[in-house]
mmCIF file of C-alpha atoms (C1' of nucleotides) in Angstrom:
data_model
loop_
_atom_site.group_PDB
_atom_site.id
_atom_site.type_symbol
_atom_site.label_atom_id
_atom_site.label_comp_id
_atom_site.label_asym_id
_atom_site.label_seq_id
_atom_site.Cartn_x
_atom_site.Cartn_y
_atom_site.Cartn_z
ATOM 1 C CA UNK A 16 -3.639 -10.572 18.626
ATOM 2 C CA UNK A 17 -7.187 -11.457 18.858
ATOM 3 C CA UNK A 18 -7.734 -14.832 16.464
ATOM 4 C CA UNK A 19 -7.108 -13.794 12.817
ATOM 5 C CA UNK A 20 -7.332 -16.642 10.758
ATOM 6 C CA UNK A 21 -5.583 -16.322 7.237
ATOM 7 C CA UNK A 22 -8.122 -17.428 4.554
ATOM 8 C CA UNK A 23 -7.190 -21.162 3.789
ATOM 9 C CA UNK A 24 -9.053 -21.434 0.485
ATOM 10 C CA UNK A 25 -6.152 -19.450 -1.402
ATOM 11 C CA UNK A 26 -5.167 -20.816 -4.755
ATOM 12 C CA UNK A 27 -1.665 -22.292 -4.946
ATOM 13 C CA UNK A 28 -0.208 -19.060 -6.224
ATOM 14 C CA UNK A 29 -1.198 -16.999 -3.361
ATOM 15 C CA UNK A 30 -0.487 -17.341 0.057
ATOM 16 C CA UNK A 31 -1.244 -14.913 3.200
ATOM 17 C CA UNK A 32 1.833 -14.368 5.131
ATOM 18 C CA UNK A 33 1.292 -15.615 8.766
ATOM 19 C CA UNK A 34 1.079 -12.605 10.750
ATOM 20 C CA UNK A 35 3.762 -13.058 13.266
ATOM 21 C CA UNK A 36 5.916 -14.491 10.820
ATOM 22 C CA UNK A 37 5.378 -12.763 7.711
ATOM 23 C CA UNK A 38 8.172 -13.697 5.788
ATOM 24 C CA UNK A 39 8.636 -17.372 6.046
ATOM 25 C CA UNK A 40 12.072 -18.708 4.544
ATOM 26 C CA UNK A 41 10.474 -20.973 1.976
ATOM 27 C CA UNK A 42 9.662 -19.452 -1.099
ATOM 28 C CA UNK A 43 6.250 -19.724 -2.936
ATOM 29 C CA UNK A 44 6.824 -22.288 -5.542
ATOM 30 C CA UNK A 45 4.699 -21.333 -8.363
ATOM 31 C CA UNK A 46 4.545 -18.284 -10.387
ATOM 32 C CA UNK A 47 1.676 -15.718 -10.341
ATOM 33 C CA UNK A 48 -0.132 -15.813 -13.587
ATOM 34 C CA UNK A 49 -0.530 -12.968 -15.865
ATOM 35 C CA UNK A 50 -3.899 -12.957 -15.359
ATOM 36 C CA UNK A 51 -6.218 -11.672 -12.664
ATOM 37 C CA UNK A 52 -7.188 -15.179 -11.429
ATOM 38 C CA UNK A 53 -6.224 -13.961 -8.071
ATOM 39 C CA UNK A 54 -8.190 -10.682 -8.122
ATOM 40 C CA UNK A 55 -11.141 -12.831 -8.384
ATOM 41 C CA UNK A 56 -9.892 -14.729 -5.171
ATOM 42 C CA UNK A 57 -9.987 -11.695 -3.508
ATOM 43 C CA UNK A 58 -13.382 -10.868 -4.251
ATOM 44 C CA UNK A 59 -14.017 -14.120 -2.476
ATOM 45 C CA UNK A 60 -11.871 -13.529 0.522
ATOM 46 C CA UNK A 61 -13.340 -13.210 3.851
ATOM 47 C CA UNK A 62 -11.811 -9.787 5.285
ATOM 48 C CA UNK A 63 -8.598 -10.962 6.632
ATOM 49 C CA UNK A 64 -8.652 -8.808 9.898
ATOM 50 C CA UNK A 65 -5.371 -9.385 10.300
ATOM 51 C CA UNK A 66 -2.729 -8.307 12.526
ATOM 52 C CA UNK A 67 0.778 -6.958 11.891
ATOM 53 C CA UNK A 68 1.410 -8.502 8.549
ATOM 54 C CA UNK A 69 4.552 -6.564 8.419
ATOM 55 C CA UNK A 70 6.182 -8.244 5.593
ATOM 56 C CA UNK A 71 9.445 -7.426 6.384
ATOM 57 C CA UNK A 72 9.554 -8.515 9.726
ATOM 58 C CA UNK A 73 10.923 -5.498 10.884
ATOM 59 C CA UNK A 74 10.779 -6.538 14.522
ATOM 60 C CA UNK A 75 9.543 -2.912 16.054
ATOM 61 C CA UNK A 76 6.509 -2.543 13.752
ATOM 62 C CA UNK A 77 3.253 -2.933 15.497
ATOM 63 C CA UNK A 78 0.803 -2.276 12.624
ATOM 64 C CA UNK A 79 -2.225 -3.337 13.910
ATOM 65 C CA UNK A 80 -5.381 -4.747 11.804
ATOM 66 C CA UNK A 81 -8.638 -4.615 12.513
ATOM 67 C CA UNK A 82 -12.086 -4.926 11.426
ATOM 68 C CA UNK A 83 -12.948 -1.367 11.380
ATOM 69 C CA UNK A 84 -14.770 -0.005 8.575
ATOM 70 C CA UNK A 85 -12.656 1.547 5.978
ATOM 71 C CA UNK A 86 -14.057 5.036 5.904
ATOM 72 C CA UNK A 87 -12.687 5.044 9.831
ATOM 73 C CA UNK A 88 -9.650 6.326 8.407
ATOM 74 C CA UNK A 89 -10.633 8.975 6.145
ATOM 75 C CA UNK A 90 -13.062 10.369 8.913
ATOM 76 C CA UNK A 91 -10.121 10.732 11.436
ATOM 77 C CA UNK A 92 -7.914 12.286 8.474
ATOM 78 C CA UNK A 93 -10.538 14.917 7.944
ATOM 79 C CA UNK A 94 -11.508 15.747 11.653
ATOM 80 C CA UNK A 95 -7.755 16.064 12.091
ATOM 81 C CA UNK A 96 -8.790 19.566 12.950
ATOM 82 C CA UNK A 97 -6.057 21.956 12.919
ATOM 83 C CA UNK A 98 -4.262 22.158 9.854
ATOM 84 C CA UNK A 99 -1.507 19.866 9.191
ATOM 85 C CA UNK A 100 1.856 20.817 8.448
ATOM 86 C CA UNK A 101 3.277 21.402 4.916
ATOM 87 C CA UNK A 102 4.528 17.707 4.710
ATOM 88 C CA UNK A 103 2.177 16.029 7.219
ATOM 89 C CA UNK A 104 1.722 12.193 7.285
ATOM 90 C CA UNK A 105 2.784 10.108 10.238
ATOM 91 C CA UNK A 106 -0.537 8.545 11.136
ATOM 92 C CA UNK A 107 0.795 5.328 11.465
ATOM 93 C CA UNK A 108 -0.231 2.264 13.690
ATOM 94 C CA UNK A 109 -3.802 3.570 14.284
ATOM 95 C CA UNK A 110 -5.423 1.180 16.670
ATOM 96 C CA UNK A 111 -8.584 0.228 14.718
ATOM 97 C CA UNK A 112 -7.821 -0.029 11.185
ATOM 98 C CA UNK A 113 -9.018 -1.896 8.085
ATOM 99 C CA UNK A 114 -8.757 -5.571 7.128
ATOM 100 C CA UNK A 115 -5.095 -6.272 6.109
ATOM 101 C CA UNK A 116 -3.750 -9.122 4.324
ATOM 102 C CA UNK A 117 -0.292 -9.923 2.832
ATOM 103 C CA UNK A 118 0.916 -12.588 0.356
ATOM 104 C CA UNK A 119 3.900 -13.125 -1.520
ATOM 105 C CA UNK A 120 4.470 -13.760 -5.205
ATOM 106 C CA UNK A 121 7.388 -14.959 -7.265
ATOM 107 C CA UNK A 122 7.488 -12.462 -9.894
ATOM 108 C CA UNK A 123 10.214 -10.445 -11.284
ATOM 109 C CA UNK A 124 8.399 -7.400 -11.414
ATOM 110 C CA UNK A 125 7.582 -5.439 -8.426
ATOM 111 C CA UNK A 126 4.187 -4.170 -9.623
ATOM 112 C CA UNK A 127 1.806 -6.781 -9.954
ATOM 113 C CA UNK A 128 -1.095 -6.126 -12.043
ATOM 114 C CA UNK A 129 -4.151 -6.892 -10.149
ATOM 115 C CA UNK A 130 -6.722 -5.092 -12.216
ATOM 116 C CA UNK A 131 -7.166 -2.080 -10.162
ATOM 117 C CA UNK A 132 -5.149 1.385 -10.702
ATOM 118 C CA UNK A 133 -2.829 2.312 -8.275
ATOM 119 C CA UNK A 134 -1.252 5.511 -7.366
ATOM 120 C CA UNK A 135 2.187 5.777 -5.648
ATOM 121 C CA UNK A 136 2.484 7.910 -2.989
ATOM 122 C CA UNK A 137 5.467 6.903 -1.261
ATOM 123 C CA UNK A 138 8.545 4.763 -0.992
ATOM 124 C CA UNK A 139 10.739 4.041 2.136
ATOM 125 C CA UNK A 140 14.020 2.216 2.771
ATOM 126 C CA UNK A 141 13.299 -0.284 5.200
ATOM 127 C CA UNK A 142 15.579 -1.928 7.875
ATOM 128 C CA UNK A 143 16.749 -5.357 7.403
ATOM 129 C CA UNK A 144 16.033 -5.305 3.520
ATOM 130 C CA UNK A 145 18.112 -3.778 0.672
ATOM 131 C CA UNK A 146 15.106 -3.121 -1.339
ATOM 132 C CA UNK A 147 12.610 -0.128 -0.526
ATOM 133 C CA UNK A 148 8.771 -0.562 0.509
ATOM 134 C CA UNK A 149 6.548 0.886 -2.024
ATOM 135 C CA UNK A 150 3.414 2.425 -0.919
ATOM 136 C CA UNK A 151 0.342 2.419 -3.270
ATOM 137 C CA UNK A 152 -3.353 3.919 -2.872
ATOM 138 C CA UNK A 153 -5.980 2.871 -5.222
ATOM 139 C CA UNK A 154 -6.594 5.638 -7.721
ATOM 140 C CA UNK A 155 -10.354 5.502 -7.556
ATOM 141 C CA UNK A 156 -11.655 8.643 -5.806
ATOM 142 C CA UNK A 157 -13.922 6.826 -3.111
ATOM 143 C CA UNK A 158 -11.666 4.077 -2.725
ATOM 144 C CA UNK A 159 -8.999 4.052 0.182
ATOM 145 C CA UNK A 160 -7.586 0.913 -0.208
ATOM 146 C CA UNK A 161 -3.796 0.988 0.199
ATOM 147 C CA UNK A 162 -0.988 -1.573 -0.715
ATOM 148 C CA UNK A 163 2.319 -2.074 0.224
ATOM 149 C CA UNK A 164 4.999 -3.768 -1.973
ATOM 150 C CA UNK A 165 8.204 -5.090 -1.018
ATOM 151 C CA UNK A 166 10.809 -7.509 -2.468
ATOM 152 C CA UNK A 167 12.195 -9.625 0.080
ATOM 153 C CA UNK A 168 15.919 -8.987 0.387
ATOM 154 C CA UNK A 169 16.494 -12.958 1.109
ATOM 155 C CA UNK A 170 14.709 -14.266 -1.567
ATOM 156 C CA UNK A 171 14.901 -11.411 -4.308
ATOM 157 C CA UNK A 172 12.303 -13.320 -6.496
ATOM 158 C CA UNK A 173 9.830 -13.000 -4.164
ATOM 159 C CA UNK A 174 7.748 -9.953 -3.912
ATOM 160 C CA UNK A 175 5.403 -9.082 -0.986
ATOM 161 C CA UNK A 176 2.442 -7.093 -1.071
ATOM 162 C CA UNK A 177 0.345 -6.086 1.511
ATOM 163 C CA UNK A 178 -3.530 -4.965 1.071
ATOM 164 C CA UNK A 179 -4.961 -2.864 3.695
ATOM 165 C CA UNK A 180 -8.935 -2.352 3.096
ATOM 166 C CA UNK A 181 -11.277 -3.465 0.702
ATOM 167 C CA UNK A 182 -12.138 -2.086 -2.674
ATOM 168 C CA UNK A 183 -15.594 -0.609 -2.639
ATOM 169 C CA UNK A 184 -15.886 -0.617 -6.423
ATOM 170 C CA UNK A 185 -15.456 -3.013 -9.209
ATOM 171 C CA UNK A 186 -12.244 -3.910 -10.647
ATOM 172 C CA UNK A 187 -12.047 -1.824 -14.020
ATOM 173 C CA UNK A 188 -9.965 -4.128 -15.860
ATOM 174 C CA UNK A 189 -12.222 -6.835 -14.807
ATOM 175 C CA UNK A 190 -15.365 -4.928 -15.582
ATOM 176 C CA UNK A 191 -13.735 -4.218 -18.977
ATOM 177 C CA UNK A 192 -12.875 -7.706 -20.005
ATOM 178 C CA UNK A 193 -16.578 -8.603 -19.058
ATOM 179 C CA UNK A 194 -18.079 -5.973 -21.099
ATOM 180 C CA UNK A 195 -18.173 -7.439 -24.397
ATOM 181 C CA UNK A 196 -19.539 -10.781 -22.673
ATOM 182 C CA UNK A 197 -22.030 -8.605 -20.660
ATOM 183 C CA UNK A 198 -23.195 -6.941 -24.074
ATOM 184 C CA UNK A 199 -23.334 -10.392 -25.760
ATOM 185 C CA UNK A 200 -25.635 -11.488 -22.989
ATOM 186 C CA UNK A 201 -27.803 -8.563 -23.168
ATOM 187 C CA UNK A 202 -28.158 -9.129 -26.849
ATOM 188 C CA UNK A 203 -29.116 -12.615 -26.418
ATOM 189 C CA UNK A 204 -31.520 -12.193 -24.008
ATOM 190 C CA UNK A 205 -33.512 -10.131 -26.050
ATOM 191 C CA UNK A 206 -34.783 -13.514 -27.725
ATOM 192 C "C1'" DC B 1 -0.794 20.522 -20.617
ATOM 193 C "C1'" DG B 2 -2.431 16.875 -17.366
ATOM 194 C "C1'" DT B 3 -1.466 13.008 -15.183
ATOM 195 C "C1'" DA B 4 1.754 9.858 -12.370
ATOM 196 C "C1'" DT B 5 6.137 9.112 -10.266
ATOM 197 C "C1'" DT B 6 9.983 10.636 -7.359
ATOM 198 C "C1'" DT B 7 11.755 12.317 -3.201
ATOM 199 C "C1'" DG B 8 12.731 14.981 1.072
ATOM 200 C "C1'" DA B 9 10.397 16.606 5.073
ATOM 201 C "C1'" DC B 10 7.391 15.659 8.611
ATOM 202 C "C1'" DC B 11 4.551 13.065 12.022
ATOM 203 C "C1'" DT B 12 3.637 9.297 15.012
ATOM 204 C "C1'" DG B 13 4.220 5.147 17.877
ATOM 205 C "C1'" DC B 14 7.187 2.011 20.269
ATOM 206 C "C1'" DG B 15 11.319 0.356 22.423
ATOM 207 C "C1'" DC B 16 15.161 1.317 25.188
ATOM 208 C "C1'" DG C 25 12.385 11.295 27.340
ATOM 209 C "C1'" DC C 26 15.099 10.157 23.046
ATOM 210 C "C1'" DG C 27 16.114 8.178 19.116
ATOM 211 C "C1'" DC C 28 14.722 4.825 15.421
ATOM 212 C "C1'" DA C 29 11.793 2.948 12.282
ATOM 213 C "C1'" DG C 30 7.673 3.095 9.436
ATOM 214 C "C1'" DG C 31 3.923 5.985 7.105
ATOM 215 C "C1'" DT C 32 2.336 10.156 4.425
ATOM 216 C "C1'" DC C 33 2.211 14.431 2.647
ATOM 217 C "C1'" DA C 34 3.025 17.540 -0.990
ATOM 218 C "C1'" DA C 35 6.220 19.987 -4.199
ATOM 219 C "C1'" DA C 36 9.149 19.162 -7.984
ATOM 220 C "C1'" DT C 37 10.060 16.460 -11.849
ATOM 221 C "C1'" DA C 38 8.936 13.202 -15.536
ATOM 222 C "C1'" DC C 39 6.446 11.337 -18.797
ATOM 223 C "C1'" DG C 40 2.427 10.985 -22.155
#
DNA sequence: CGTATTTGACCTGCGC
DNA sequence: GCGCAGGTCAAATACG
């Protein structure tokens, strides 16, 4: 793939999986803090124009990442033209897709609280893994970010999360947390 | 009753 | 060309 570079300034508790070897055998040594430290890390991350960050390493998959704008997907979806069948789907492996990046965390929980609201829209059993892969979409109306969550079968304490796209809205939880602070600043700025 | 999750069906791309 | 694996949809169900 065309020179994708994993971000290197990640905090210790995060690490982006290499795209072609998404699931290296050595486990991450640190625990994900309950706090949203890594959310802010995301905000600082350059978009990872990653290629196939297939977290499971299921060989045949060739999900390609790209630097295409997020709404490219939406367009294609709507322009689809002829009405989709009852149970549609299947727009996999589009050539120009959004930035993708994956990382692994050590956690007993599959759902990592990253401050955004996610809606689950699917779950699939994947090959070479005893754990299913869960598919989530950002619950924000205008946001088209997706993520996949899967637990490694060879290291059950490790959860692989693959993000696709970039949020086009602020993190609610972060804003909530900041709200009192902002109010205080506003108040103080009057003087 | 509204919202989120579950789940089976369907679609697409890729490898053989 | 066929089958497989992965990704998505939407009806059904669960939950508050």
